[in-house]
Short mmCIF file of C-alpha atoms in Angstrom, two decimals:
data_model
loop_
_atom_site.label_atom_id
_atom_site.label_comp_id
_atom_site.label_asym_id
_atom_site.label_seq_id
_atom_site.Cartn_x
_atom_site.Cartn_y
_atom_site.Cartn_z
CA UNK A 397 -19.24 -57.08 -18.66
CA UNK A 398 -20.82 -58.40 -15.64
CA UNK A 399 -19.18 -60.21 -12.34
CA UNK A 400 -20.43 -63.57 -13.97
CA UNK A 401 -18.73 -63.01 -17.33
CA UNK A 402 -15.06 -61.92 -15.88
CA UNK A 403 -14.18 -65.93 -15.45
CA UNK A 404 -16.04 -66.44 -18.57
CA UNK A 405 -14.03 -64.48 -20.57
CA UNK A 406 -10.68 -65.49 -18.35
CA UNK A 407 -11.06 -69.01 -18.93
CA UNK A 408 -11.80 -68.08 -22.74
CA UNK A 409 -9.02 -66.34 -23.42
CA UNK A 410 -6.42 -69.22 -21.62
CA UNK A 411 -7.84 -71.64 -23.63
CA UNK A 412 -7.96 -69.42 -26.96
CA UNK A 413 -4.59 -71.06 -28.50
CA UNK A 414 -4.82 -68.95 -31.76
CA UNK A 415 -1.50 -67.78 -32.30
CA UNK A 416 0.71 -69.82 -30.23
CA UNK A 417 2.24 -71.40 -33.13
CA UNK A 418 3.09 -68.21 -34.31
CA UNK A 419 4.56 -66.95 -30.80
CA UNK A 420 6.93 -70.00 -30.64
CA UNK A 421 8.14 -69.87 -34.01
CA UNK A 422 9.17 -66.10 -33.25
CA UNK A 423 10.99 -66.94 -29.88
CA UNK A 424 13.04 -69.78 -32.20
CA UNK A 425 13.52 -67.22 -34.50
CA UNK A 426 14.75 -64.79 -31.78
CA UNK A 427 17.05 -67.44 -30.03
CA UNK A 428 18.86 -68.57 -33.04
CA UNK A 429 19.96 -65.08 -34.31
CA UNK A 430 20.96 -64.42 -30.77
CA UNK A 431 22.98 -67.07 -31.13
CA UNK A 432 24.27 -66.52 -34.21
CA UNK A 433 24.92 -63.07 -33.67
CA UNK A 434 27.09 -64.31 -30.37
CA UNK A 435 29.47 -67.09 -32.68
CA UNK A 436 29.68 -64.57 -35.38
CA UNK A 437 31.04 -61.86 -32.41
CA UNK A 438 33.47 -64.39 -31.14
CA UNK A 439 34.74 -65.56 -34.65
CA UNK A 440 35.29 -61.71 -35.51
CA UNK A 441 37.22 -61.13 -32.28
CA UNK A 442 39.69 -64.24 -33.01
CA UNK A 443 40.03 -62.70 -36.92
CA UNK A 444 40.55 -59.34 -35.48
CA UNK A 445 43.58 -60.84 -32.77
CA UNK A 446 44.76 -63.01 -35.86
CA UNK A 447 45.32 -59.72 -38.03
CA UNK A 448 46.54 -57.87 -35.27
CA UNK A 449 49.12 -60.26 -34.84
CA UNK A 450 49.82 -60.73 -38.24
CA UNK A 451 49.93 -57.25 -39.22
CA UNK A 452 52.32 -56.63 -35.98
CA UNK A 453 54.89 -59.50 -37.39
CA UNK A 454 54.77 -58.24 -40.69
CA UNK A 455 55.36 -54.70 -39.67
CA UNK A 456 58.24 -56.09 -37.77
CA UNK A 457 60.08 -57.89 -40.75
CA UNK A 458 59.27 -55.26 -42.84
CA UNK A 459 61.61 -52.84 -40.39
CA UNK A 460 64.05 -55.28 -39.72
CA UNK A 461 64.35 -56.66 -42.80
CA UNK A 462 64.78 -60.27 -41.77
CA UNK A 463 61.96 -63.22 -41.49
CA UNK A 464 61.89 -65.62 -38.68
CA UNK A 465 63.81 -69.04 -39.27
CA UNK A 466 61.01 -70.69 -38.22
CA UNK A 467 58.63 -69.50 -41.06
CA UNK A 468 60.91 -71.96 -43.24
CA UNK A 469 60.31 -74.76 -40.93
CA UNK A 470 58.24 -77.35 -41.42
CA UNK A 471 56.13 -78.04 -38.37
#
């Protein structure tokens, strides 16, 4: 490759758009199960408190033997 071909070949290859398509539909694809993956981390944390506090309530009647008046209650 000669000193006459380098911009030759550099202006070739920027306007060579084979595969672009292809690029952009991967960084989509990369975003959106990112994105996913974050909601389905948050929804998992706010099950995992829910059970925690459920499981801590039960645990509690279960001792005690009584249930809160206010489970009888309608709100």
């Amino acid at each position: 490759m000669g000193t006459a071909s380098i911009p030759k070949f550099s202006r070739s290859l920027f306007d060579d758009e084979r595969g672009q398509t292809t690029v952009e539909y991967i960084l989509i694809l990369t975003v959106t199960i990112v994105a996913v993956m974050a909601v389905v981390r948050i929804i998992m944390r706010l099950t995992d408190r829910g059970m925690l506090k459920l499981g801590s309530q039960l645990e509690k009647d279960l001792k005690t033997g009584r249930i809160p008046v206010n489970v009888w209650r309608d709100n």
